[in-house]
PDB file of C-alpha atoms in Angstrom:
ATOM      1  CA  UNK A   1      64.991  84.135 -12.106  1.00  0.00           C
ATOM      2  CA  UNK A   2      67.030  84.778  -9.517  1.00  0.00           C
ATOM      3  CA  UNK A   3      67.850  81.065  -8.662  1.00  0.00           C
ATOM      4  CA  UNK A   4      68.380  80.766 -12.677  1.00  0.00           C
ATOM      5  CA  UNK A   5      64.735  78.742 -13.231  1.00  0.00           C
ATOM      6  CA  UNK A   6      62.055  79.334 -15.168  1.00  0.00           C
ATOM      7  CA  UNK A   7      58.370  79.004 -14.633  1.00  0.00           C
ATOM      8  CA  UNK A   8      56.089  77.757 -17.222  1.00  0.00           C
ATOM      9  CA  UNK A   9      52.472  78.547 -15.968  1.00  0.00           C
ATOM     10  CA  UNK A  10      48.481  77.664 -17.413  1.00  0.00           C
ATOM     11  CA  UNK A  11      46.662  80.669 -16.882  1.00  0.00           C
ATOM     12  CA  UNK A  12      43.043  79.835 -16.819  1.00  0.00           C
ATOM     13  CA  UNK A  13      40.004  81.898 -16.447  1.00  0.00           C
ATOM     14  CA  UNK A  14      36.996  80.180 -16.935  1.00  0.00           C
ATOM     15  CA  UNK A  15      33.628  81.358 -19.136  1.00  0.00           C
ATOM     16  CA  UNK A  16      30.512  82.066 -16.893  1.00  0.00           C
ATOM     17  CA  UNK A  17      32.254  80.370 -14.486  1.00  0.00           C
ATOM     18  CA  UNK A  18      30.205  81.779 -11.622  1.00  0.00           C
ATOM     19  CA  UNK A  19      26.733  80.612 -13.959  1.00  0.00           C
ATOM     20  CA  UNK A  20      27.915  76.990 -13.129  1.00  0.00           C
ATOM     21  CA  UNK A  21      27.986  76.504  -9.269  1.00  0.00           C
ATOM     22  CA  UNK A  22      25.536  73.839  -8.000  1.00  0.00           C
ATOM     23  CA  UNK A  23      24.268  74.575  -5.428  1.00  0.00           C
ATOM     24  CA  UNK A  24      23.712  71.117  -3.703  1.00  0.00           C
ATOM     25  CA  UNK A  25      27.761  70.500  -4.377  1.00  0.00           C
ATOM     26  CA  UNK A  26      28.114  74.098  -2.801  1.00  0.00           C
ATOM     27  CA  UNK A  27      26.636  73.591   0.563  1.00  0.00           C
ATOM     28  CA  UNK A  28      28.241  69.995   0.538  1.00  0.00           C
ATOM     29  CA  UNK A  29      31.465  71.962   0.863  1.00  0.00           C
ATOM     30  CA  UNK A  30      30.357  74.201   3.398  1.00  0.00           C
ATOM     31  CA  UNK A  31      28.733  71.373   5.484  1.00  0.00           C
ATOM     32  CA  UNK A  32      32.331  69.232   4.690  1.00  0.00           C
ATOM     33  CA  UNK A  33      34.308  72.656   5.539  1.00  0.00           C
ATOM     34  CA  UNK A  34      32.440  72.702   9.124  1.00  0.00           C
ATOM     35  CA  UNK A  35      31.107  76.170   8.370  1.00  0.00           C
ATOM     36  CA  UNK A  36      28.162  76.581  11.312  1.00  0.00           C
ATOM     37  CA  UNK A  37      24.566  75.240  10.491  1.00  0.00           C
ATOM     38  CA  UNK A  38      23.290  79.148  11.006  1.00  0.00           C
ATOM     39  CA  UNK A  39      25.818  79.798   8.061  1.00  0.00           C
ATOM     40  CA  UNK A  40      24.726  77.243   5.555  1.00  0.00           C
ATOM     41  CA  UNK A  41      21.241  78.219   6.910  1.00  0.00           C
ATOM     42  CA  UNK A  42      22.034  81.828   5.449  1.00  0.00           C
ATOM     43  CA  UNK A  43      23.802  80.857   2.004  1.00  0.00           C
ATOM     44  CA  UNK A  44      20.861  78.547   1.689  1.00  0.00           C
ATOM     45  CA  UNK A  45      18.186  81.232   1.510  1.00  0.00           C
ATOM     46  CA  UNK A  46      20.382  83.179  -0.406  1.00  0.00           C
ATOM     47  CA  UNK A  47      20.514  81.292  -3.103  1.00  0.00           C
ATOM     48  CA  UNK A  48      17.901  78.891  -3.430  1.00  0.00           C
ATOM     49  CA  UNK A  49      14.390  80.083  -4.415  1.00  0.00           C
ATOM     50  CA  UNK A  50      15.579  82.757  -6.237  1.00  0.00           C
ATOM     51  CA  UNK A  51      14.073  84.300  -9.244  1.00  0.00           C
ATOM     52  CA  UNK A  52      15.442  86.314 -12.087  1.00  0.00           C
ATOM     53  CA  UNK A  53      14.157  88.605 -15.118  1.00  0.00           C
ATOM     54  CA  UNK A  54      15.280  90.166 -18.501  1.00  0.00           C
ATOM     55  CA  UNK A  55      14.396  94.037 -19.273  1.00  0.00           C
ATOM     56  CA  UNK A  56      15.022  95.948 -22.065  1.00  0.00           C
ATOM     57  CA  UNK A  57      14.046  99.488 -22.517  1.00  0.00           C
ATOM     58  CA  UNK A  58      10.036  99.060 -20.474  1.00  0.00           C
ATOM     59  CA  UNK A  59       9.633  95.553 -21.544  1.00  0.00           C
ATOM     60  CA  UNK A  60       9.894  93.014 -19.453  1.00  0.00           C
ATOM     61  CA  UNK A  61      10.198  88.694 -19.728  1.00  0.00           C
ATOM     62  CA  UNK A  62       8.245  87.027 -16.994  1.00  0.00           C
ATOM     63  CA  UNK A  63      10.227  86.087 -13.695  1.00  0.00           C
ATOM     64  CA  UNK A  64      12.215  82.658 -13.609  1.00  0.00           C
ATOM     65  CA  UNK A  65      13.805  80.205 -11.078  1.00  0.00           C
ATOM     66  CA  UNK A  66      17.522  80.594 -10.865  1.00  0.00           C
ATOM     67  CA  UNK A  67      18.944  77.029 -11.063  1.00  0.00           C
ATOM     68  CA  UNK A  68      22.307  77.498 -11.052  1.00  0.00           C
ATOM     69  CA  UNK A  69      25.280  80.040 -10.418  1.00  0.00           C
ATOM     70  CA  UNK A  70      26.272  83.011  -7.671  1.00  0.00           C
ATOM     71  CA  UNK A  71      25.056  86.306  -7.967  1.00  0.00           C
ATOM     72  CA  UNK A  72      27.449  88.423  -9.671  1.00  0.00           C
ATOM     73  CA  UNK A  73      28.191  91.908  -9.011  1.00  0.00           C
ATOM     74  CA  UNK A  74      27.889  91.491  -5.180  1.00  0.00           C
ATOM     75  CA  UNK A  75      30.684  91.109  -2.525  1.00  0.00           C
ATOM     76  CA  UNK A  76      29.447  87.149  -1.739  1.00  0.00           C
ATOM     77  CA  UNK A  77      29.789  86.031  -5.373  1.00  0.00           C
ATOM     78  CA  UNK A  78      33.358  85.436  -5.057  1.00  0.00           C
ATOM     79  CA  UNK A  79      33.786  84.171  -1.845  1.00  0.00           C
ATOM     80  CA  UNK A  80      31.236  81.210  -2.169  1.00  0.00           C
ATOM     81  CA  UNK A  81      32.629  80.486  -5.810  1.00  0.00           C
ATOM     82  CA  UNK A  82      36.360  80.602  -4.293  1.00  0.00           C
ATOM     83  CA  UNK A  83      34.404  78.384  -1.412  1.00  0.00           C
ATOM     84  CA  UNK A  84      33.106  76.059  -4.446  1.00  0.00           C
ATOM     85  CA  UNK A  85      36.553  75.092  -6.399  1.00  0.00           C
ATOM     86  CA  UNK A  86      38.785  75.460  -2.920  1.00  0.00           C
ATOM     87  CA  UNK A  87      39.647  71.454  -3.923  1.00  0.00           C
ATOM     88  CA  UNK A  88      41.003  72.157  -6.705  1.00  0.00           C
ATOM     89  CA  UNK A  89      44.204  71.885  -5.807  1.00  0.00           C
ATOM     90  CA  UNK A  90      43.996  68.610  -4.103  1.00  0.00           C
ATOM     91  CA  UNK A  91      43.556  67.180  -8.032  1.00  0.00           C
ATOM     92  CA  UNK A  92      46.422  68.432  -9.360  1.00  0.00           C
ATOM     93  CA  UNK A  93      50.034  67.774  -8.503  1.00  0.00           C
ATOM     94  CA  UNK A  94      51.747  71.618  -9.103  1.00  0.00           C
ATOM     95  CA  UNK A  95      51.352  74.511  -7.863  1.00  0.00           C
ATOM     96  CA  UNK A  96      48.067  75.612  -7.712  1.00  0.00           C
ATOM     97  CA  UNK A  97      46.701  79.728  -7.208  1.00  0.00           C
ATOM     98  CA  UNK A  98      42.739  80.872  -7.556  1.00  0.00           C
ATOM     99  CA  UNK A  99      40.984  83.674  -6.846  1.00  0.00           C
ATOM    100  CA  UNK A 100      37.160  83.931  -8.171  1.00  0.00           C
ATOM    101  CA  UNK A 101      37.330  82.149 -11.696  1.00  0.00           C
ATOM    102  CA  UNK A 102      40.701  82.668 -12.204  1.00  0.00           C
ATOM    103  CA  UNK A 103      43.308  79.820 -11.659  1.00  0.00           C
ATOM    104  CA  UNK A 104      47.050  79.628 -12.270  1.00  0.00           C
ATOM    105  CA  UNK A 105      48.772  76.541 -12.174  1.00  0.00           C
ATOM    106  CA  UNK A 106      52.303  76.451 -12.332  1.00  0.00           C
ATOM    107  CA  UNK A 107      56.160  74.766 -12.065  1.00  0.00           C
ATOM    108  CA  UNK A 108      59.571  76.202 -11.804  1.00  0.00           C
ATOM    109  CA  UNK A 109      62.490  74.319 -11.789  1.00  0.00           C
ATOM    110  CA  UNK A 110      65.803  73.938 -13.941  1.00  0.00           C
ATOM    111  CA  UNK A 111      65.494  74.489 -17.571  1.00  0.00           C
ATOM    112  CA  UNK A 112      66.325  70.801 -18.137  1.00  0.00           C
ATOM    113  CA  UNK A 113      63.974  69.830 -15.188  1.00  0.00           C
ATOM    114  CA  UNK A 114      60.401  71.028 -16.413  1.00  0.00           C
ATOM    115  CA  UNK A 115      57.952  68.288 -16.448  1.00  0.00           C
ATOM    116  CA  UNK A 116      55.159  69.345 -18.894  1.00  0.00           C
ATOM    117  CA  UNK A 117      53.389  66.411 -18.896  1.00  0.00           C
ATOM    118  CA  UNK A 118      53.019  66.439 -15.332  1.00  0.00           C
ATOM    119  CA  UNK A 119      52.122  69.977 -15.269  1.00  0.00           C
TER     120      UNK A 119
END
């Protein structure tokens, strides 16, 4: 505003986003970011093998391989999901902000200069 542009942004924040990560892709990303082999050693126990179970009231379903997707509710969840989509930005040619499954993209420029096709 104060260098009279505007900013037209796509505010995205994506459904059970944190449900989807692969975890093969995952430690791709981690071996490709040079994280340390005791690291991915770690992340790799933590997520794969692990099992899951519905309760309601005193019943409960029987146990179940987790497949896919960072725990949620803990303190690692959004780190290794801001670890999974960290190229985003390399795909897109604006602006790009995440945290977790949120994601701005953006452009400011002169009224008369906003590209929206591009954005």
């Amino acid at each position: 505003m104060n260098n009279s542009e505007i900013i037209i942004a796509i505010f995205a924040d994506y459904s059970k986003a944190f449900d989807t990560v692969n975890y093969k892709t995952l430690i791709g990303k981690l071996i490709s970011l040079k994280f340390s082999k005791a690291f991915i050693h770690l992340i790799s126990n933590y997520l794969f093998e692990r099992q899951q179970f519905v309760q309601v009231d005193d019943k409960r379903s029987t146990k179940r391989k987790v497949k896919f997707g960072v725990p949620q509710g803990s303190i690692l969840g959004p780190v290794l999901f801001n670890l999974y989509v960290s190229d985003m930005s390399e795909h897109t040619s604006s602006p790009c902000l995440q945290f977790a499954d949120d994601t701005t993209i953006y452009q400011s420029s002169k009224v008369c200069h906003i590209d929206i096709d591009k954005l």
